[in-house]
Amino acid sequence: GGGDEAERPLKVCAEAGRKCVRQIHQHPILSDEWLQLVDSLKQLTRLVQLEGRMPANAKVAEIHGRNQETPGTLWDQEAHENAIRILVEEAKVNLCLRMMNDFKVWQYNPTDMKQSVEHCMKTYDLSQVNIEQKCRQFEEYLGQLLWRAFAHVETLQLMDIPLLIDHCGLVLQHVDATRAAGLACSSSKLEQEVLVMYYVSSLFKHAEALNNGELLAKAREVRLLPLVISHLSRHAAAEYPENISVDVAAGLAALADNEDFQTDWRSFFESPEQMAAFLALQESFVAPIISADPDKRRALRPLLDLFNKVQRAM
């Protein structure tokens, strides 16, 4: 009947998705298997984008039709995120994070990178342009999958959170040290130097549903807040895609509203200069968001309160 017809593309998607997900394994960067992995990630990212465009009723029919025995979770509302759900079911999200972290460590080490690239050019008869394109695709596809996955608290509850925080710290530290003048990202803005701000925001939003104390302690150790403040101060106005500013502001508001953070907020700032840099964000970063959409003021109230608290402590 008509119902089956509506479900067909979803079944095809889910089967294709599971096949791609099962091909995700850790391989040496730029090895033959790694180059093939890029194609699986590309297909998976396409599926996520495709599912996002499907009509809502088909999504719900698919969930309530075939998967009645599974408990109702966030997946029911986000039914189109089949590919992400498969990534979680197949326990691949931590692996994806480790692969991304290894990739950025490699990329930030010019000597290692140069050697691998030269070896790859010789072995597989690829041009440097080809290889750079593969690297960019790997980072953009995998980065988007992680971004989608981290939006769900269910995924974060299964994550190696210390590694996720270390990874965000690694990227933000690199930006802080070497890219003060500009992020040097492509027009798509899907590199980690942008996307980790979404990851941090998800961590802040869901911290209280995770191991909150441990998460905040790790964030303090990695200097996550100072690095976020630096990234926002230098890059938000000129280089952020519009939706990321709103997302990061919501993440900061969630942090400001976090009870464990509230009792100990001073320990997250290392100096009066950092507090001043944070306060400057009220004008440069938050004010434009609220003037574009005054309804956002209520959601950002905890952040506005934190600005006042920091101001009084100066």
CSV table of C-alpha atoms in Angstrom, one decimal:
chain,number,residue,atom,x,y,z
A,1,GLY,CA,0.0,0.0,0.0
A,2,GLY,CA,0.8,3.7,0.1
A,3,GLY,CA,2.5,3.4,3.5
A,4,ASP,CA,5.1,0.9,2.2
A,5,GLU,CA,5.8,3.2,-0.7
A,6,ALA,CA,6.6,6.1,1.6
A,7,GLU,CA,8.8,3.9,3.7
A,8,ARG,CA,10.8,2.5,0.8
A,9,PRO,CA,13.4,5.3,0.5
A,10,LEU,CA,14.0,5.2,4.2
A,11,LYS,CA,14.6,1.4,4.1
A,12,VAL,CA,17.0,1.8,1.2
A,13,CYS,CA,18.7,4.7,3.1
A,14,ALA,CA,19.0,2.7,6.3
A,15,GLU,CA,20.5,-0.3,4.5
A,16,ALA,CA,23.0,1.9,2.6
A,17,GLY,CA,23.8,3.7,5.8
A,18,ARG,CA,24.5,0.5,7.7
A,19,LYS,CA,26.8,-0.7,4.9
A,20,CYS,CA,28.8,2.6,5.0
A,21,VAL,CA,29.0,2.6,8.8
A,22,ARG,CA,30.3,-1.0,8.9
A,23,GLN,CA,33.2,0.1,6.6
A,24,ILE,CA,34.4,2.7,9.1
A,25,HIS,CA,37.6,1.4,10.6
A,26,GLN,CA,40.8,3.1,11.7
A,27,HIS,CA,43.4,3.0,8.9
A,28,PRO,CA,46.8,4.8,8.6
A,29,ILE,CA,46.1,8.2,7.1
A,30,LEU,CA,46.5,8.3,3.3
A,31,SER,CA,46.7,4.5,3.1
A,32,ASP,CA,44.7,2.8,0.3
A,33,GLU,CA,42.0,1.8,2.8
A,34,TRP,CA,41.9,5.3,4.3
A,35,LEU,CA,41.4,6.8,0.8
A,36,GLN,CA,38.5,4.4,0.2
A,37,LEU,CA,37.0,5.3,3.6
A,38,VAL,CA,36.6,8.9,2.4
A,39,ASP,CA,34.0,7.5,-0.1
A,40,SER,CA,32.1,5.7,2.6
A,41,LEU,CA,32.0,8.9,4.7
A,42,LYS,CA,30.9,10.9,1.7
A,43,GLN,CA,28.0,8.5,1.1
A,44,LEU,CA,27.0,8.6,4.7
A,45,THR,CA,27.0,12.4,4.9
A,46,ARG,CA,24.9,12.5,1.7
A,47,LEU,CA,22.4,10.1,3.4
A,48,VAL,CA,22.2,12.4,6.5
A,49,GLN,CA,21.5,15.4,4.2
A,50,LEU,CA,19.0,13.4,2.1
A,51,GLU,CA,17.1,12.2,5.2
A,52,GLY,CA,16.9,15.8,6.4
A,53,ARG,CA,14.9,16.6,3.3
A,54,MET,CA,12.4,13.8,3.6
A,55,PRO,CA,8.7,14.6,4.3
A,56,ALA,CA,8.0,14.4,8.0
A,57,ASN,CA,5.1,11.9,7.9
A,58,ALA,CA,7.3,9.2,6.2
A,59,LYS,CA,9.8,9.6,8.9
A,60,VAL,CA,7.3,9.1,11.7
A,61,ALA,CA,5.7,6.2,9.8
A,62,GLU,CA,9.0,4.5,9.5
A,63,ILE,CA,9.7,4.8,13.2
A,64,HIS,CA,6.3,3.8,14.5
A,65,GLY,CA,5.7,1.2,11.8
A,66,ARG,CA,8.7,-1.0,11.9
A,67,ASN,CA,10.5,-0.1,15.1
A,68,GLN,CA,7.6,-0.3,17.6
A,69,GLU,CA,9.6,-2.5,19.9
A,70,THR,CA,12.3,0.0,20.5
A,71,PRO,CA,11.9,2.4,23.4
A,72,GLY,CA,10.8,6.0,22.6
A,73,THR,CA,13.7,8.4,22.7
A,74,LEU,CA,14.9,11.5,21.0
A,75,TRP,CA,15.3,9.3,17.9
A,76,ASP,CA,11.5,9.3,17.6
A,77,GLN,CA,11.4,13.1,17.1
A,78,GLU,CA,14.5,13.1,15.0
A,79,ALA,CA,13.4,10.1,13.0
A,80,HIS,CA,15.1,11.2,9.8
A,81,GLU,CA,18.5,11.0,11.5
A,82,ASN,CA,18.7,7.3,10.6
A,83,ALA,CA,22.3,7.4,9.5
A,84,ILE,CA,23.4,8.9,12.8
A,85,ARG,CA,21.3,6.4,14.7
A,86,ILE,CA,23.1,3.6,12.9
A,87,LEU,CA,26.5,5.2,13.7
A,88,VAL,CA,25.5,5.0,17.4
A,89,GLU,CA,24.0,1.5,17.2
A,90,GLU,CA,27.1,0.2,15.6
A,91,ALA,CA,29.2,1.8,18.3
A,92,LYS,CA,31.3,3.8,15.8
A,93,VAL,CA,31.0,7.4,17.2
A,94,ASN,CA,34.0,7.1,19.6
A,95,LEU,CA,36.0,5.6,16.7
A,96,CYS,CA,35.0,8.5,14.4
A,97,LEU,CA,36.2,11.0,17.1
A,98,ARG,CA,39.5,9.2,17.5
A,99,MET,CA,40.0,9.2,13.7
A,100,MET,CA,39.3,12.9,13.6
A,101,ASN,CA,41.6,13.6,16.5
A,102,ASP,CA,44.4,11.6,14.9
A,103,PHE,CA,43.9,13.4,11.6
A,104,LYS,CA,44.2,16.8,13.2
A,105,VAL,CA,47.3,15.8,15.3
A,106,TRP,CA,48.8,14.6,12.0
A,107,GLN,CA,47.7,17.7,10.0
A,108,TYR,CA,49.1,20.1,12.7
A,109,ASN,CA,52.5,18.3,12.4
A,110,PRO,CA,54.0,19.6,9.1
A,111,THR,CA,56.9,17.1,9.0
A,112,ASP,CA,54.7,14.0,9.4
A,113,MET,CA,52.2,15.4,7.0
A,114,LYS,CA,54.8,16.2,4.3
A,115,GLN,CA,56.3,12.6,4.5
A,116,SER,CA,52.9,10.9,4.2
A,117,VAL,CA,51.8,13.1,1.3
A,118,GLU,CA,55.0,12.4,-0.6
A,119,HIS,CA,54.7,8.7,0.1
A,120,CYS,CA,51.1,8.7,-1.1
A,121,MET,CA,52.0,10.6,-4.3
A,122,LYS,CA,54.6,8.0,-5.2
A,123,THR,CA,52.6,4.9,-4.1
A,124,TYR,CA,49.2,5.7,-5.6
A,125,ASP,CA,50.3,8.0,-8.4
A,126,LEU,CA,48.1,10.8,-7.0
A,127,SER,CA,48.8,14.6,-7.4
A,128,GLN,CA,49.2,16.8,-4.4
A,129,VAL,CA,46.0,18.5,-5.3
A,130,ASN,CA,44.2,15.2,-5.3
A,131,ILE,CA,45.5,14.3,-1.9
A,132,GLU,CA,44.7,17.7,-0.4
A,133,GLN,CA,41.2,17.3,-1.7
A,134,LYS,CA,40.8,13.8,-0.1
A,135,CYS,CA,42.0,15.3,3.2
A,136,ARG,CA,39.6,18.1,3.0
A,137,GLN,CA,36.7,15.7,2.2
A,138,PHE,CA,37.7,13.4,5.1
A,139,GLU,CA,37.6,16.3,7.5
A,140,GLU,CA,34.4,17.9,6.2
A,141,TYR,CA,32.4,14.6,6.0
A,142,LEU,CA,33.5,13.2,9.3
A,143,GLY,CA,33.2,16.6,11.0
A,144,GLN,CA,29.6,16.9,9.9
A,145,LEU,CA,28.7,13.4,11.0
A,146,LEU,CA,30.2,14.2,14.5
A,147,TRP,CA,28.4,17.5,14.6
A,148,ARG,CA,25.1,15.8,13.9
A,149,ALA,CA,25.8,13.0,16.4
A,150,PHE,CA,26.8,15.3,19.2
A,151,ALA,CA,23.5,17.2,19.0
A,152,HIS,CA,21.9,14.2,20.8
A,153,VAL,CA,22.5,13.7,24.5
A,154,GLU,CA,22.1,9.9,23.9
A,155,THR,CA,25.3,10.0,21.7
A,156,LEU,CA,27.2,12.1,24.2
A,157,GLN,CA,26.3,9.7,27.0
A,158,LEU,CA,28.2,7.0,25.1
A,159,MET,CA,31.2,9.2,24.3
A,160,ASP,CA,34.7,9.4,25.6
A,161,ILE,CA,34.0,12.9,26.9
A,162,PRO,CA,37.7,13.6,28.0
A,163,LEU,CA,38.9,12.8,24.5
A,164,LEU,CA,36.2,15.1,23.0
A,165,ILE,CA,37.3,17.9,25.3
A,166,ASP,CA,41.0,17.3,24.5
A,167,HIS,CA,40.1,17.3,20.8
A,168,CYS,CA,38.3,20.6,21.0
A,169,GLY,CA,41.2,22.0,23.1
A,170,LEU,CA,43.8,20.8,20.5
A,171,VAL,CA,42.0,22.6,17.6
A,172,LEU,CA,41.2,25.8,19.5
A,173,GLN,CA,44.7,25.9,20.9
A,174,HIS,CA,46.1,25.6,17.3
A,175,VAL,CA,43.8,28.4,16.2
A,176,ASP,CA,44.7,30.6,19.1
A,177,ALA,CA,48.5,30.1,18.5
A,178,THR,CA,48.6,30.2,14.7
A,179,ARG,CA,45.5,31.7,13.2
A,180,ALA,CA,44.8,34.9,15.1
A,181,ALA,CA,44.5,36.8,11.8
A,182,GLY,CA,42.0,34.4,10.3
A,183,LEU,CA,40.7,30.9,10.4
A,184,ALA,CA,41.9,30.2,6.9
A,185,CYS,CA,38.9,27.9,6.2
A,186,SER,CA,37.2,27.2,2.9
A,187,SER,CA,33.9,28.8,1.9
A,188,SER,CA,32.0,25.8,3.2
A,189,LYS,CA,33.3,26.5,6.8
A,190,LEU,CA,33.1,22.8,7.6
A,191,GLU,CA,36.7,22.4,8.8
A,192,GLN,CA,37.3,21.6,12.5
A,193,GLU,CA,38.6,25.1,13.1
A,194,VAL,CA,34.9,26.1,12.9
A,195,LEU,CA,32.9,23.0,13.7
A,196,VAL,CA,34.5,22.3,17.1
A,197,MET,CA,32.6,25.4,18.3
A,198,TYR,CA,29.4,23.4,17.7
A,199,TYR,CA,31.0,20.4,19.6
A,200,VAL,CA,31.8,22.7,22.6
A,201,SER,CA,28.3,24.1,22.5
A,202,SER,CA,26.8,20.6,22.6
A,203,LEU,CA,29.0,19.7,25.6
A,204,PHE,CA,27.9,22.8,27.5
A,205,LYS,CA,24.2,22.3,26.6
A,206,HIS,CA,24.2,18.6,27.8
A,207,ALA,CA,26.8,18.8,30.6
A,208,GLU,CA,24.2,18.4,33.4
A,209,ALA,CA,22.9,15.1,31.8
A,210,LEU,CA,26.5,13.8,31.6
A,211,ASN,CA,29.2,13.5,34.3
A,212,ASN,CA,29.0,17.2,35.0
A,213,GLY,CA,31.7,17.6,37.6
A,214,GLU,CA,34.2,15.6,35.6
A,215,LEU,CA,33.3,17.4,32.4
A,216,LEU,CA,33.8,20.9,34.0
A,217,ALA,CA,37.0,19.9,35.6
A,218,LYS,CA,38.4,18.6,32.3
A,219,ALA,CA,37.1,21.7,30.5
A,220,ARG,CA,39.0,23.8,33.1
A,221,GLU,CA,42.2,21.8,32.7
A,222,VAL,CA,42.1,22.2,28.9
A,223,ARG,CA,41.4,25.9,29.3
A,224,LEU,CA,38.3,25.5,27.2
A,225,LEU,CA,36.5,28.7,28.2
A,226,PRO,CA,39.5,31.0,27.6
A,227,LEU,CA,40.0,29.3,24.2
A,228,VAL,CA,36.3,29.7,23.3
A,229,ILE,CA,36.5,33.4,24.4
A,230,SER,CA,39.5,34.0,22.2
A,231,HIS,CA,37.9,32.2,19.2
A,232,LEU,CA,34.7,34.3,19.6
A,233,SER,CA,36.6,37.6,20.1
A,234,ARG,CA,38.8,37.1,17.0
A,235,HIS,CA,36.6,35.3,14.5
A,236,ALA,CA,32.8,35.5,15.3
A,237,ALA,CA,32.0,38.9,13.8
A,238,ALA,CA,33.8,38.4,10.4
A,239,GLU,CA,34.0,34.6,9.9
A,240,TYR,CA,31.2,32.7,11.6
A,241,PRO,CA,28.3,31.3,9.5
A,242,GLU,CA,25.1,32.9,10.9
A,243,ASN,CA,23.7,29.8,12.6
A,244,ILE,CA,26.9,29.0,14.6
A,245,SER,CA,26.8,32.3,16.5
A,246,VAL,CA,23.3,31.5,17.8
A,247,ASP,CA,24.3,28.0,18.7
A,248,VAL,CA,27.4,29.0,20.6
A,249,ALA,CA,25.5,31.7,22.4
A,250,ALA,CA,23.0,29.1,23.5
A,251,GLY,CA,25.9,26.8,24.7
A,252,LEU,CA,27.4,29.6,26.7
A,253,ALA,CA,24.0,30.4,28.3
A,254,ALA,CA,23.7,26.7,29.2
A,255,LEU,CA,27.1,26.8,30.8
A,256,ALA,CA,26.2,30.0,32.7
A,257,ASP,CA,23.0,28.2,33.9
A,258,ASN,CA,24.9,25.1,35.0
A,259,GLU,CA,24.7,24.8,38.9
A,260,ASP,CA,28.2,23.4,39.3
A,261,PHE,CA,29.6,26.1,37.1
A,262,GLN,CA,27.8,28.8,39.0
A,263,THR,CA,29.3,27.9,42.3
A,264,ASP,CA,32.8,28.0,40.9
A,265,TRP,CA,32.7,30.2,37.9
A,266,ARG,CA,35.7,32.3,38.9
A,267,SER,CA,38.1,29.4,38.6
A,268,PHE,CA,37.4,29.2,34.8
A,269,PHE,CA,38.9,32.7,34.3
A,270,GLU,CA,42.7,32.9,34.7
A,271,SER,CA,43.1,36.6,34.8
A,272,PRO,CA,41.3,40.0,34.9
A,273,GLU,CA,42.2,40.3,31.2
A,274,GLN,CA,40.3,37.2,30.4
A,275,MET,CA,37.3,38.5,32.3
A,276,ALA,CA,37.5,41.7,30.4
A,277,ALA,CA,37.7,39.8,27.1
A,278,PHE,CA,34.6,37.8,28.1
A,279,LEU,CA,32.7,41.0,29.0
A,280,ALA,CA,33.5,42.5,25.6
A,281,LEU,CA,31.5,39.7,24.0
A,282,GLN,CA,28.3,41.1,25.4
A,283,GLU,CA,28.6,44.0,22.9
A,284,SER,CA,30.4,42.3,20.0
A,285,PHE,CA,28.8,38.9,20.0
A,286,VAL,CA,25.6,38.7,22.0
A,287,ALA,CA,24.0,42.1,21.4
A,288,PRO,CA,23.8,41.5,17.6
A,289,ILE,CA,22.1,38.2,18.1
A,290,ILE,CA,19.4,39.8,20.4
A,291,SER,CA,18.9,42.8,18.1
A,292,ALA,CA,18.4,40.4,15.1
A,293,ASP,CA,15.8,38.4,17.2
A,294,PRO,CA,14.6,40.0,20.4
A,295,ASP,CA,12.9,36.7,21.4
A,296,LYS,CA,16.3,35.2,22.0
A,297,ARG,CA,16.8,37.5,25.0
A,298,ARG,CA,14.9,35.1,27.3
A,299,ALA,CA,16.9,32.0,26.3
A,300,LEU,CA,20.2,34.0,26.7
A,301,ARG,CA,19.2,35.4,30.1
A,302,PRO,CA,21.6,33.2,32.1
A,303,LEU,CA,24.5,34.4,29.9
A,304,LEU,CA,23.4,38.1,30.4
A,305,ASP,CA,23.3,37.4,34.2
A,306,LEU,CA,26.8,36.0,34.1
A,307,PHE,CA,28.1,39.1,32.3
A,308,ASN,CA,26.7,41.1,35.2
A,309,LYS,CA,28.2,38.8,37.8
A,310,VAL,CA,31.7,39.1,36.1
A,311,GLN,CA,31.3,42.8,35.8
A,312,ARG,CA,30.7,43.2,39.5
A,313,ALA,CA,33.7,41.0,40.3
A,314,MET,CA,36.1,43.1,38.2
